[in-house]
CSV table of C-alpha atoms in Angstrom, one decimal:
chain,number,residue,atom,x,y,z
A,1,MET,CA,0.0,0.0,0.0
A,2,ASP,CA,1.5,3.3,-1.1
A,3,THR,CA,1.0,6.4,1.1
A,4,MET,CA,1.0,9.9,-0.3
A,5,THR,CA,0.8,13.2,1.7
A,6,ILE,CA,-1.0,15.9,-0.3
A,7,SER,CA,0.0,19.4,0.6
A,8,GLU,CA,-2.4,22.3,1.3
A,9,GLN,CA,-1.4,23.9,-1.9
A,10,ASP,CA,-2.2,20.8,-3.9
A,11,ILE,CA,-5.6,20.6,-2.2
A,12,VAL,CA,-6.2,24.2,-3.2
A,13,ASN,CA,-5.1,23.4,-6.8
A,14,SER,CA,-7.3,20.3,-6.9
A,15,LEU,CA,-10.3,22.5,-5.9
A,16,CYS,CA,-9.5,25.1,-8.6
A,17,LEU,CA,-9.2,22.4,-11.3
A,18,TYR,CA,-12.3,20.6,-10.1
A,19,LEU,CA,-14.4,23.8,-10.1
A,20,ALA,CA,-13.0,25.0,-13.4
A,21,ASN,CA,-14.0,21.8,-14.9
A,22,LYS,CA,-17.5,22.0,-13.5
A,23,LYS,CA,-18.1,25.7,-14.2
A,24,ASP,CA,-16.3,25.9,-17.6
A,25,ARG,CA,-13.7,28.4,-16.3
A,26,THR,CA,-9.9,28.4,-16.1
A,27,PRO,CA,-8.4,27.2,-12.9
A,28,GLU,CA,-6.5,30.6,-12.6
A,29,SER,CA,-9.9,32.4,-12.4
A,30,ILE,CA,-10.9,30.6,-9.2
A,31,GLN,CA,-9.8,31.6,-5.7
A,32,VAL,CA,-10.0,29.1,-2.8
A,33,GLU,CA,-9.5,29.3,0.9
A,34,LEU,CA,-9.4,26.2,3.0
A,35,LEU,CA,-11.0,26.4,6.5
A,36,TYR,CA,-11.1,24.2,9.6
A,37,ASP,CA,-13.6,24.6,12.5
A,38,ASP,CA,-13.7,22.4,15.6
A,39,ASP,CA,-17.5,22.1,15.3
A,40,TYR,CA,-17.9,21.8,11.5
A,41,GLY,CA,-14.7,20.2,10.4
A,42,PHE,CA,-13.1,20.9,7.0
A,43,SER,CA,-14.5,23.3,4.4
A,44,ALA,CA,-13.5,25.7,1.8
A,45,GLU,CA,-14.7,29.0,0.4
A,46,ALA,CA,-14.4,29.3,-3.4
A,47,TYR,CA,-14.8,32.5,-5.4
A,48,VAL,CA,-15.8,31.9,-9.1
A,49,GLY,CA,-16.0,35.3,-10.5
A,50,ALA,CA,-18.1,37.4,-8.1
A,51,ARG,CA,-19.9,34.4,-6.7
A,52,LYS,CA,-18.9,32.7,-3.4
A,53,GLN,CA,-19.4,29.0,-3.0
A,54,ILE,CA,-19.0,27.0,0.3
A,55,LEU,CA,-17.6,23.5,-0.1
A,56,VAL,CA,-17.9,20.9,2.6
A,57,GLU,CA,-15.5,18.0,3.3
A,58,SER,CA,-17.1,15.7,0.8
A,59,ASN,CA,-16.7,18.3,-2.0
A,60,ILE,CA,-13.0,18.6,-1.1
A,61,ILE,CA,-12.6,14.8,-1.2
A,62,GLU,CA,-14.4,14.7,-4.6
A,63,ALA,CA,-12.0,17.4,-5.9
A,64,LEU,CA,-9.0,15.5,-4.7
A,65,ARG,CA,-10.2,12.3,-6.4
A,66,PHE,CA,-10.6,14.3,-9.6
A,67,TRP,CA,-7.0,15.7,-9.2
A,68,LEU,CA,-5.5,12.3,-8.4
A,69,ASP,CA,-7.1,10.8,-11.5
A,70,THR,CA,-6.4,13.6,-14.0
A,71,GLU,CA,-3.2,15.1,-12.7
A,72,ARG,CA,-1.4,12.4,-10.8
A,73,HIS,CA,-2.8,9.4,-12.9
A,74,VAL,CA,-3.3,7.2,-9.9
A,75,ASP,CA,-6.3,5.2,-8.7
A,76,PRO,CA,-8.6,7.9,-7.2
A,77,TYR,CA,-10.6,5.5,-5.1
A,78,GLY,CA,-8.0,4.7,-2.5
A,79,SER,CA,-8.3,5.8,1.1
A,80,LEU,CA,-8.3,9.5,1.4
A,81,ARG,CA,-8.7,11.7,4.6
A,82,LEU,CA,-8.1,15.3,5.5
A,83,GLU,CA,-5.9,16.2,8.5
A,84,LEU,CA,-5.0,19.4,10.3
A,85,ASP,CA,-1.2,19.5,10.7
A,86,GLU,CA,0.4,22.0,13.1
A,87,GLU,CA,3.2,22.9,10.6
A,88,GLN,CA,1.8,22.1,7.2
A,89,GLY,CA,-1.8,23.3,7.7
A,90,ILE,CA,-4.6,21.3,6.1
A,91,ILE,CA,-3.2,18.2,4.3
A,92,ALA,CA,-4.6,15.0,3.0
A,93,GLN,CA,-3.4,11.4,3.4
A,94,TYR,CA,-3.9,9.1,0.5
A,95,ASN,CA,-3.4,5.3,0.5
A,96,SER,CA,-3.7,3.4,-2.7
C-alpha cells in the first residue's frame, strides 16, 4: 500500500481544477481558501467570478479524487482523509 501526503497547496489546486471543470472556467480564475472549524470540520470558500461558494469536506474529497485521476494518474478510489497538521496546515493522506 503506497501512502502519499497531499499538501495544502495541492488541495487548493485540486479544488481550482475541479471547479474550473464544473463551471467551464480556467483554474486561474478561481480563488479558494481552506478552512477548519472544531465544530464543523473541514470546508473551503471558493470564489468563481463574483460568486462565493461554500464547499464541505465531501466536496473537497471529490475534488482530490478528480485531481488524483487527471493530474497524478493514480487510482482515485484509495483511502483519502483530510488532516489538520500543526506545521503544514490542512493536508490529505492518500493510501492506494
